mmCIF file of C-alpha atoms in Angstrom:
data_model
loop_
_atom_site.group_PDB
_atom_site.id
_atom_site.type_symbol
_atom_site.label_atom_id
_atom_site.label_comp_id
_atom_site.label_asym_id
_atom_site.label_seq_id
_atom_site.Cartn_x
_atom_site.Cartn_y
_atom_site.Cartn_z
ATOM 1 C CA MET A 1 -67.049 76.859 -66.280
ATOM 2 C CA SER A 2 -63.694 75.260 -67.100
ATOM 3 C CA LEU A 3 -60.452 76.305 -65.377
ATOM 4 C CA GLU A 4 -59.218 77.750 -68.685
ATOM 5 C CA HIS A 5 -62.300 79.965 -69.007
ATOM 6 C CA PHE A 6 -61.882 81.046 -65.377
ATOM 7 C CA GLY A 7 -58.266 81.916 -66.176
ATOM 8 C CA ILE A 8 -59.421 84.075 -69.108
ATOM 9 C CA LEU A 9 -61.884 85.900 -66.816
ATOM 10 C CA LEU A 10 -59.028 86.500 -64.363
ATOM 11 C CA GLY A 11 -57.083 87.996 -67.274
ATOM 12 C CA PHE A 12 -59.858 90.496 -68.048
ATOM 13 C CA ALA A 13 -60.012 91.432 -64.347
ATOM 14 C CA GLY A 14 -56.218 91.877 -64.386
ATOM 15 C CA ALA A 15 -56.411 94.128 -67.467
ATOM 16 C CA LEU A 16 -59.046 96.301 -65.755
ATOM 17 C CA LEU A 17 -56.987 96.532 -62.561
ATOM 18 C CA ASN A 18 -53.872 97.423 -64.578
ATOM 19 C CA ALA A 19 -55.755 100.226 -66.315
ATOM 20 C CA LEU A 20 -56.934 101.534 -62.925
ATOM 21 C CA ASN A 21 -53.374 101.182 -61.628
ATOM 22 C CA TYR A 22 -52.093 103.490 -64.386
ATOM 23 C CA ALA A 23 -54.666 106.108 -63.348
ATOM 24 C CA PHE A 24 -53.723 105.830 -59.649
ATOM 25 C CA ALA A 25 -49.998 105.888 -60.493
ATOM 26 C CA LYS A 26 -50.477 109.116 -62.445
ATOM 27 C CA ASP A 27 -52.417 110.545 -59.505
ATOM 28 C CA CYS A 28 -49.487 109.690 -57.185
ATOM 29 C CA VAL A 29 -47.087 111.535 -59.466
ATOM 30 C CA GLU A 30 -49.257 114.655 -59.610
ATOM 31 C CA LYS A 31 -50.232 114.796 -55.923
ATOM 32 C CA TYR A 32 -47.195 113.398 -54.103
ATOM 33 C CA GLN A 33 -44.352 113.542 -56.684
ATOM 34 C CA LEU A 34 -43.914 109.758 -56.489
ATOM 35 C CA LYS A 35 -42.169 109.382 -59.829
ATOM 36 C CA GLY A 36 -40.350 106.411 -61.359
ATOM 37 C CA ILE A 37 -37.979 104.661 -58.955
ATOM 38 C CA ARG A 38 -39.545 106.392 -55.918
ATOM 39 C CA GLN A 39 -42.952 104.937 -56.747
ATOM 40 C CA LEU A 40 -41.421 101.489 -57.331
ATOM 41 C CA ILE A 41 -39.757 101.637 -53.893
ATOM 42 C CA VAL A 42 -43.041 102.642 -52.229
ATOM 43 C CA VAL A 43 -45.072 99.967 -54.037
ATOM 44 C CA HIS A 44 -42.632 97.114 -53.388
ATOM 45 C CA SER A 45 -42.181 98.151 -49.748
ATOM 46 C CA THR A 46 -45.975 97.934 -49.388
ATOM 47 C CA PHE A 47 -45.965 94.533 -51.076
ATOM 48 C CA PHE A 48 -43.350 93.333 -48.574
ATOM 49 C CA ILE A 49 -45.509 94.460 -45.625
ATOM 50 C CA LEU A 50 -48.632 92.798 -47.090
ATOM 51 C CA MET A 51 -47.045 89.533 -48.250
ATOM 52 C CA LEU A 52 -44.695 88.789 -45.329
ATOM 53 C CA PRO A 53 -47.523 87.827 -42.874
ATOM 54 C CA PRO A 54 -49.098 85.147 -45.152
ATOM 55 C CA LEU A 55 -45.599 83.796 -45.873
ATOM 56 C CA LEU A 56 -44.947 83.395 -42.128
ATOM 57 C CA LEU A 57 -48.448 82.520 -40.848
ATOM 58 C CA SER A 58 -49.086 79.841 -43.480
ATOM 59 C CA GLY A 59 -45.793 78.149 -42.678
ATOM 60 C CA MET A 60 -44.760 78.673 -46.289
ATOM 61 C CA TYR A 61 -41.333 79.884 -45.139
ATOM 62 C CA LYS A 62 -40.534 76.267 -44.165
ATOM 63 C CA MET A 63 -40.577 75.403 -47.883
ATOM 64 C CA PHE A 64 -37.663 77.752 -48.559
ATOM 65 C CA SER A 65 -34.808 76.134 -50.450
ATOM 66 C CA PHE A 66 -32.110 77.063 -52.910
ATOM 67 C CA GLU A 67 -34.373 75.809 -55.727
ATOM 68 C CA ILE A 68 -37.195 78.151 -54.662
ATOM 69 C CA LEU A 69 -34.770 81.076 -54.359
ATOM 70 C CA LEU A 70 -33.408 80.342 -57.839
ATOM 71 C CA ALA A 71 -36.909 79.945 -59.349
ATOM 72 C CA THR A 72 -37.946 83.268 -57.774
ATOM 73 C CA LEU A 73 -34.825 85.028 -59.047
ATOM 74 C CA TYR A 74 -35.679 83.806 -62.564
ATOM 75 C CA ILE A 75 -38.879 85.857 -62.179
ATOM 76 C CA ILE A 76 -37.676 88.995 -60.409
ATOM 77 C CA VAL A 77 -34.344 89.603 -62.195
ATOM 78 C CA PRO A 78 -35.816 90.069 -65.719
ATOM 79 C CA TYR A 79 -38.858 91.782 -64.158
ATOM 80 C CA LEU A 80 -36.780 94.363 -62.245
ATOM 81 C CA ILE A 81 -34.478 94.976 -65.228
ATOM 82 C CA ALA A 82 -37.545 95.557 -67.436
ATOM 83 C CA GLN A 83 -39.091 97.862 -64.806
ATOM 84 C CA TYR A 84 -35.885 99.901 -64.587
ATOM 85 C CA LEU A 85 -35.607 100.186 -68.374
ATOM 86 C CA ILE A 86 -39.222 101.258 -68.794
ATOM 87 C CA ILE A 87 -38.752 103.957 -66.149
ATOM 88 C CA ARG A 88 -35.742 105.230 -68.103
ATOM 89 C CA LEU A 89 -37.746 105.084 -71.320
ATOM 90 C CA LEU A 90 -40.796 106.830 -69.839
ATOM 91 C CA THR A 91 -38.504 109.594 -68.568
ATOM 92 C CA ALA A 92 -37.267 110.268 -72.096
ATOM 93 C CA THR A 93 -40.434 109.468 -74.093
ATOM 94 C CA ASP A 94 -44.130 110.221 -73.565
ATOM 95 C CA SER A 95 -46.011 107.349 -71.872
ATOM 96 C CA SER A 96 -48.818 107.477 -74.455
ATOM 97 C CA VAL A 97 -46.196 106.629 -77.105
ATOM 98 C CA VAL A 98 -44.482 103.919 -75.065
ATOM 99 C CA SER A 99 -47.367 102.014 -73.392
ATOM 100 C CA PRO A 100 -49.094 100.714 -76.572
ATOM 101 C CA LEU A 101 -45.781 99.240 -77.741
ATOM 102 C CA LEU A 102 -45.951 96.721 -74.896
ATOM 103 C CA THR A 103 -47.905 94.645 -77.445
ATOM 104 C CA ILE A 104 -44.418 93.694 -78.749
ATOM 105 C CA LYS A 105 -44.408 91.312 -75.778
ATOM 106 C CA ILE A 106 -47.013 89.079 -77.471
ATOM 107 C CA PRO A 107 -44.892 87.822 -80.408
ATOM 108 C CA VAL A 108 -41.895 87.582 -78.045
ATOM 109 C CA ILE A 109 -43.763 85.341 -75.579
ATOM 110 C CA ALA A 110 -45.278 83.373 -78.492
ATOM 111 C CA ALA A 111 -41.769 82.710 -79.844
ATOM 112 C CA ILE A 112 -40.552 81.628 -76.371
ATOM 113 C CA SER A 113 -43.551 79.295 -75.982
ATOM 114 C CA PHE A 114 -42.938 77.792 -79.446
ATOM 115 C CA VAL A 115 -39.204 77.211 -78.827
ATOM 116 C CA ILE A 116 -39.400 75.982 -75.219
ATOM 117 C CA SER A 117 -42.854 74.362 -74.974
ATOM 118 C CA GLY A 118 -43.547 73.546 -78.622
ATOM 119 C CA GLN A 119 -46.841 75.488 -78.572
ATOM 120 C CA VAL A 120 -48.334 75.691 -82.072
ATOM 121 C CA PHE A 121 -50.683 78.487 -83.191
ATOM 122 C CA SER A 122 -53.395 78.342 -85.830
ATOM 123 C CA SER A 123 -53.359 80.770 -88.777
ATOM 124 C CA GLN A 124 -56.314 82.565 -87.168
ATOM 125 C CA GLN A 125 -54.378 83.030 -83.907
ATOM 126 C CA LEU A 126 -51.267 84.230 -85.781
ATOM 127 C CA PHE A 127 -53.440 86.751 -87.647
ATOM 128 C CA ALA A 128 -54.870 88.001 -84.313
ATOM 129 C CA ILE A 129 -51.350 88.358 -82.843
ATOM 130 C CA ALA A 130 -50.187 90.317 -85.918
ATOM 131 C CA LEU A 131 -53.298 92.526 -85.806
ATOM 132 C CA ILE A 132 -52.809 93.324 -82.096
ATOM 133 C CA LEU A 133 -49.155 94.210 -82.770
ATOM 134 C CA LEU A 134 -50.051 96.508 -85.695
ATOM 135 C CA LEU A 135 -52.829 98.167 -83.685
ATOM 136 C CA GLY A 136 -50.355 98.749 -80.856
ATOM 137 C CA PHE A 137 -47.948 100.508 -83.221
ATOM 138 C CA TYR A 138 -50.753 102.580 -84.741
ATOM 139 C CA PHE A 139 -52.078 103.476 -81.281
ATOM 140 C CA SER A 140 -48.561 104.637 -80.336
ATOM 141 C CA SER A 141 -48.191 106.691 -83.542
ATOM 142 C CA LEU A 142 -51.328 108.686 -82.671
ATOM 143 C CA SER A 143 -49.421 110.194 -79.733
ATOM 144 C CA GLY A 144 -46.073 110.734 -81.442
ATOM 145 C CA LYS A 145 -43.179 109.138 -83.288
ATOM 146 C CA ILE A 146 -40.833 106.740 -81.516
ATOM 147 C CA LYS A 147 -37.160 106.643 -82.544
ATOM 148 C CA LEU A 148 -35.085 103.550 -83.251
ATOM 149 C CA MET A 149 -33.172 103.465 -79.938
ATOM 150 C CA PRO A 150 -36.300 103.683 -77.713
ATOM 151 C CA LEU A 151 -37.921 101.020 -79.922
ATOM 152 C CA CYS A 152 -34.926 98.707 -79.373
ATOM 153 C CA MET A 153 -35.155 99.393 -75.640
ATOM 154 C CA MET A 154 -38.869 98.516 -75.738
ATOM 155 C CA ILE A 155 -38.032 95.171 -77.374
ATOM 156 C CA CYS A 156 -35.592 94.486 -74.480
ATOM 157 C CA ILE A 157 -38.279 95.509 -71.954
ATOM 158 C CA CYS A 158 -40.877 93.206 -73.527
ATOM 159 C CA THR A 159 -38.342 90.350 -73.598
ATOM 160 C CA GLY A 160 -37.699 90.873 -69.872
ATOM 161 C CA TYR A 161 -41.410 90.872 -69.050
ATOM 162 C CA ALA A 162 -41.980 87.811 -71.257
ATOM 163 C CA ALA A 163 -39.147 85.907 -69.528
ATOM 164 C CA ALA A 164 -40.618 86.813 -66.114
ATOM 165 C CA ASP A 165 -44.094 85.612 -67.201
ATOM 166 C CA TYR A 166 -42.725 82.309 -68.438
ATOM 167 C CA ALA A 167 -40.662 81.861 -65.247
ATOM 168 C CA THR A 168 -43.820 82.563 -63.204
ATOM 169 C CA VAL A 169 -45.626 79.639 -64.830
ATOM 170 C CA ARG A 170 -42.603 77.347 -64.399
ATOM 171 C CA PHE A 171 -42.498 78.276 -60.688
ATOM 172 C CA MET A 172 -46.176 77.363 -60.241
ATOM 173 C CA ILE A 173 -45.905 74.092 -62.157
ATOM 174 C CA ASN A 174 -43.063 72.913 -59.911
ATOM 175 C CA TYR A 175 -44.517 74.208 -56.619
ATOM 176 C CA PRO A 176 -46.722 71.741 -54.659
ATOM 177 C CA GLY A 177 -50.310 72.466 -53.641
ATOM 178 C CA THR A 178 -53.566 73.752 -55.109
ATOM 179 C CA SER A 179 -53.770 76.502 -57.737
ATOM 180 C CA ILE A 180 -54.509 79.115 -55.048
ATOM 181 C CA GLU A 181 -51.565 77.927 -52.917
ATOM 182 C CA LYS A 182 -49.283 78.040 -55.943
ATOM 183 C CA ALA A 183 -50.375 81.592 -56.846
ATOM 184 C CA LEU A 184 -49.984 82.793 -53.249
ATOM 185 C CA ALA A 185 -46.544 81.201 -52.931
ATOM 186 C CA CYS A 186 -45.383 82.684 -56.239
ATOM 187 C CA LEU A 187 -46.351 86.223 -55.226
ATOM 188 C CA CYS A 188 -45.224 85.868 -51.599
ATOM 189 C CA TRP A 189 -41.711 84.777 -52.498
ATOM 190 C CA GLN A 190 -41.467 87.248 -55.370
ATOM 191 C CA TYR A 191 -42.558 90.337 -53.433
ATOM 192 C CA VAL A 192 -40.890 89.452 -50.131
ATOM 193 C CA ILE A 193 -37.536 89.066 -51.886
ATOM 194 C CA CYS A 194 -38.157 92.303 -53.828
ATOM 195 C CA GLY A 195 -39.054 93.908 -50.477
ATOM 196 C CA PHE A 196 -35.632 93.087 -49.062
ATOM 197 C CA ILE A 197 -34.288 95.360 -51.820
ATOM 198 C CA ALA A 198 -36.973 98.071 -51.530
ATOM 199 C CA ILE A 199 -37.253 98.519 -47.728
ATOM 200 C CA PRO A 200 -33.641 99.718 -47.206
ATOM 201 C CA LEU A 201 -34.061 102.144 -50.139
ATOM 202 C CA LEU A 202 -37.219 103.539 -48.508
ATOM 203 C CA PHE A 203 -35.169 104.832 -45.585
ATOM 204 C CA LEU A 204 -32.258 106.163 -47.625
ATOM 205 C CA LYS A 205 -31.816 109.883 -47.063
ATOM 206 C CA LYS A 206 -31.497 110.503 -50.807
ATOM 207 C CA SER A 207 -34.895 108.944 -51.558
ATOM 208 C CA ASN A 208 -36.807 111.612 -49.542
ATOM 209 C CA LEU A 209 -39.396 108.940 -48.705
ATOM 210 C CA SER A 210 -41.159 108.052 -45.460
ATOM 211 C CA ILE A 211 -43.808 105.669 -44.104
ATOM 212 C CA THR A 212 -46.424 108.311 -45.018
ATOM 213 C CA HIS A 213 -45.683 107.721 -48.701
ATOM 214 C CA LEU A 214 -46.808 104.100 -48.320
ATOM 215 C CA TRP A 215 -50.280 105.416 -47.460
ATOM 216 C CA HIS A 216 -50.167 107.860 -50.387
ATOM 217 C CA GLY A 217 -49.505 104.980 -52.763
ATOM 218 C CA LYS A 218 -52.091 102.604 -51.270
ATOM 219 C CA TYR A 219 -54.432 102.496 -54.285
ATOM 220 C CA THR A 220 -51.530 102.074 -56.708
ATOM 221 C CA SER A 221 -50.149 99.221 -54.590
ATOM 222 C CA LEU A 222 -53.485 97.444 -54.081
ATOM 223 C CA THR A 223 -54.553 97.536 -57.741
ATOM 224 C CA TRP A 224 -51.076 96.309 -58.740
ATOM 225 C CA LEU A 225 -51.074 93.499 -56.155
ATOM 226 C CA ILE A 226 -54.621 92.243 -56.833
ATOM 227 C CA GLY A 227 -53.931 92.545 -60.568
ATOM 228 C CA SER A 228 -50.796 90.419 -60.093
ATOM 229 C CA PHE A 229 -52.899 87.668 -58.443
ATOM 230 C CA CYS A 230 -55.217 87.784 -61.457
ATOM 231 C CA TRP A 231 -52.346 87.563 -63.946
ATOM 232 C CA VAL A 232 -50.577 84.733 -62.146
ATOM 233 C CA GLY A 233 -53.838 82.756 -62.120
ATOM 234 C CA CYS A 234 -54.516 83.639 -65.759
ATOM 235 C CA PHE A 235 -51.042 82.580 -66.954
ATOM 236 C CA TYR A 236 -51.240 79.305 -65.024
ATOM 237 C CA LEU A 237 -54.821 78.324 -65.951
ATOM 238 C CA ALA A 238 -55.181 79.754 -69.478
ATOM 239 C CA GLY A 239 -51.585 79.922 -70.710
ATOM 240 C CA VAL A 240 -48.872 82.577 -70.945
ATOM 241 C CA VAL A 241 -49.583 83.572 -74.551
ATOM 242 C CA GLU A 242 -53.345 83.618 -73.972
ATOM 243 C CA GLY A 243 -52.840 85.760 -70.883
ATOM 244 C CA ASN A 244 -50.697 88.223 -72.797
ATOM 245 C CA ILE A 245 -53.310 88.467 -75.552
ATOM 246 C CA ILE A 246 -55.769 89.666 -72.906
ATOM 247 C CA GLN A 247 -53.063 91.802 -71.281
ATOM 248 C CA SER A 248 -52.826 93.794 -74.515
ATOM 249 C CA LEU A 249 -56.208 95.309 -73.563
ATOM 250 C CA ARG A 250 -54.676 97.267 -70.660
ATOM 251 C CA CYS A 251 -54.090 100.419 -72.695
ATOM 252 C CA VAL A 252 -57.434 100.319 -74.484
ATOM 253 C CA ILE A 253 -59.312 99.861 -71.205
ATOM 254 C CA GLY A 254 -57.365 102.897 -69.993
ATOM 255 C CA VAL A 255 -58.686 104.851 -72.997
ATOM 256 C CA LEU A 256 -62.249 103.816 -72.178
ATOM 257 C CA ILE A 257 -61.775 104.842 -68.530
ATOM 258 C CA ALA A 258 -60.410 108.200 -69.706
ATOM 259 C CA TYR A 259 -63.423 108.637 -72.001
ATOM 260 C CA ILE A 260 -65.916 107.803 -69.231
ATOM 261 C CA PHE A 261 -64.376 109.844 -66.403
ATOM 262 C CA TYR A 262 -62.183 112.512 -68.009
ATOM 263 C CA ARG A 263 -64.007 113.518 -71.220
ATOM 264 C CA LYS A 264 -63.994 117.214 -70.379
ATOM 265 C CA TYR A 265 -60.172 117.227 -70.149
ATOM 266 C CA ILE A 266 -59.625 115.789 -73.656
ATOM 267 C CA LYS A 267 -57.701 118.391 -75.693
ATOM 268 C CA ASP A 268 -57.774 116.691 -79.118
ATOM 269 C CA PRO A 269 -61.198 115.048 -79.700
ATOM 270 C CA ASN A 270 -60.346 113.808 -83.231
ATOM 271 C CA THR A 271 -57.247 111.911 -82.090
ATOM 272 C CA PHE A 272 -59.129 110.529 -79.111
ATOM 273 C CA LYS A 273 -61.888 109.237 -81.421
ATOM 274 C CA LYS A 274 -59.209 107.380 -83.399
ATOM 275 C CA LYS A 275 -57.916 105.885 -80.124
ATOM 276 C CA LEU A 276 -61.441 104.754 -79.253
ATOM 277 C CA LEU A 277 -61.727 103.078 -82.667
ATOM 278 C CA VAL A 278 -58.392 101.307 -82.114
ATOM 279 C CA ALA A 279 -59.627 100.247 -78.667
ATOM 280 C CA PHE A 280 -62.691 98.526 -80.134
ATOM 281 C CA MET A 281 -60.560 96.952 -82.894
ATOM 282 C CA MET A 282 -58.205 95.594 -80.220
ATOM 283 C CA PHE A 283 -61.152 93.915 -78.473
ATOM 284 C CA PHE A 284 -62.166 92.485 -81.873
ATOM 285 C CA ALA A 285 -58.629 91.118 -82.413
ATOM 286 C CA VAL A 286 -58.717 89.398 -79.012
ATOM 287 C CA PHE A 287 -62.137 87.939 -79.951
ATOM 288 C CA ILE A 288 -60.624 86.573 -83.202
ATOM 289 C CA TYR A 289 -57.849 84.845 -81.225
ATOM 290 C CA TYR A 290 -60.383 82.990 -79.050
ATOM 291 C CA MET A 291 -62.949 82.163 -81.807
#
């Protein structure tokens, strides 16, 4: 198996973990009222606790420099802005309308790769990208109509995520060591620096959070963190655009999980059947891209 094929497999594992993460995140909201910013604080505080030991024990902290800080900020600044915007958007708009529109990220990252790296796509790959985008919009429309302002915000969100993905690959290319060491370093620096922001917020009186909430959010945090390892490896080994093509399967895997485990709770079977059809078409579109 080539490294590129291994990267693609990591992408599928990341998509599955992301889908599970959405389910666990929803569970946290319903059981413990860990909504939006509160859940982000809990998750990133957990990341800090988990990623600080390998940063210190491996001696990786000795590599710290202004260049590494700057390269990490190129990742976390657009990432945190995008996270904040999507929380605002999910507060105002139903998640089933918003989530499928993350496929907008694919043409954005393709454009960035073409302009910065000169990556060229075949007509077959361009057709697959267009099909995934259209399926994302149709999938969203099955849950409701999105207005112009939220759509513009979603474009900004996808641009932020795309910039963070591209910066992640640039970080790994310039960081010394094996692929595993590069991936570990990328996530360690990213989440430790994010933790310096999250930990103080955890203990703010206004947040109404405590150490107990870290345990409540353990499954959300672990699926997110392991999924992040998969995505970092996928982007580095297979390519940013290729990784995002696979990443578009997050929502459709979520639909399949809902069908397998929560069938009896489905209120509108006809609409759900349409979503299942879109899910299989999305897998077909990804297959076309890699043919």
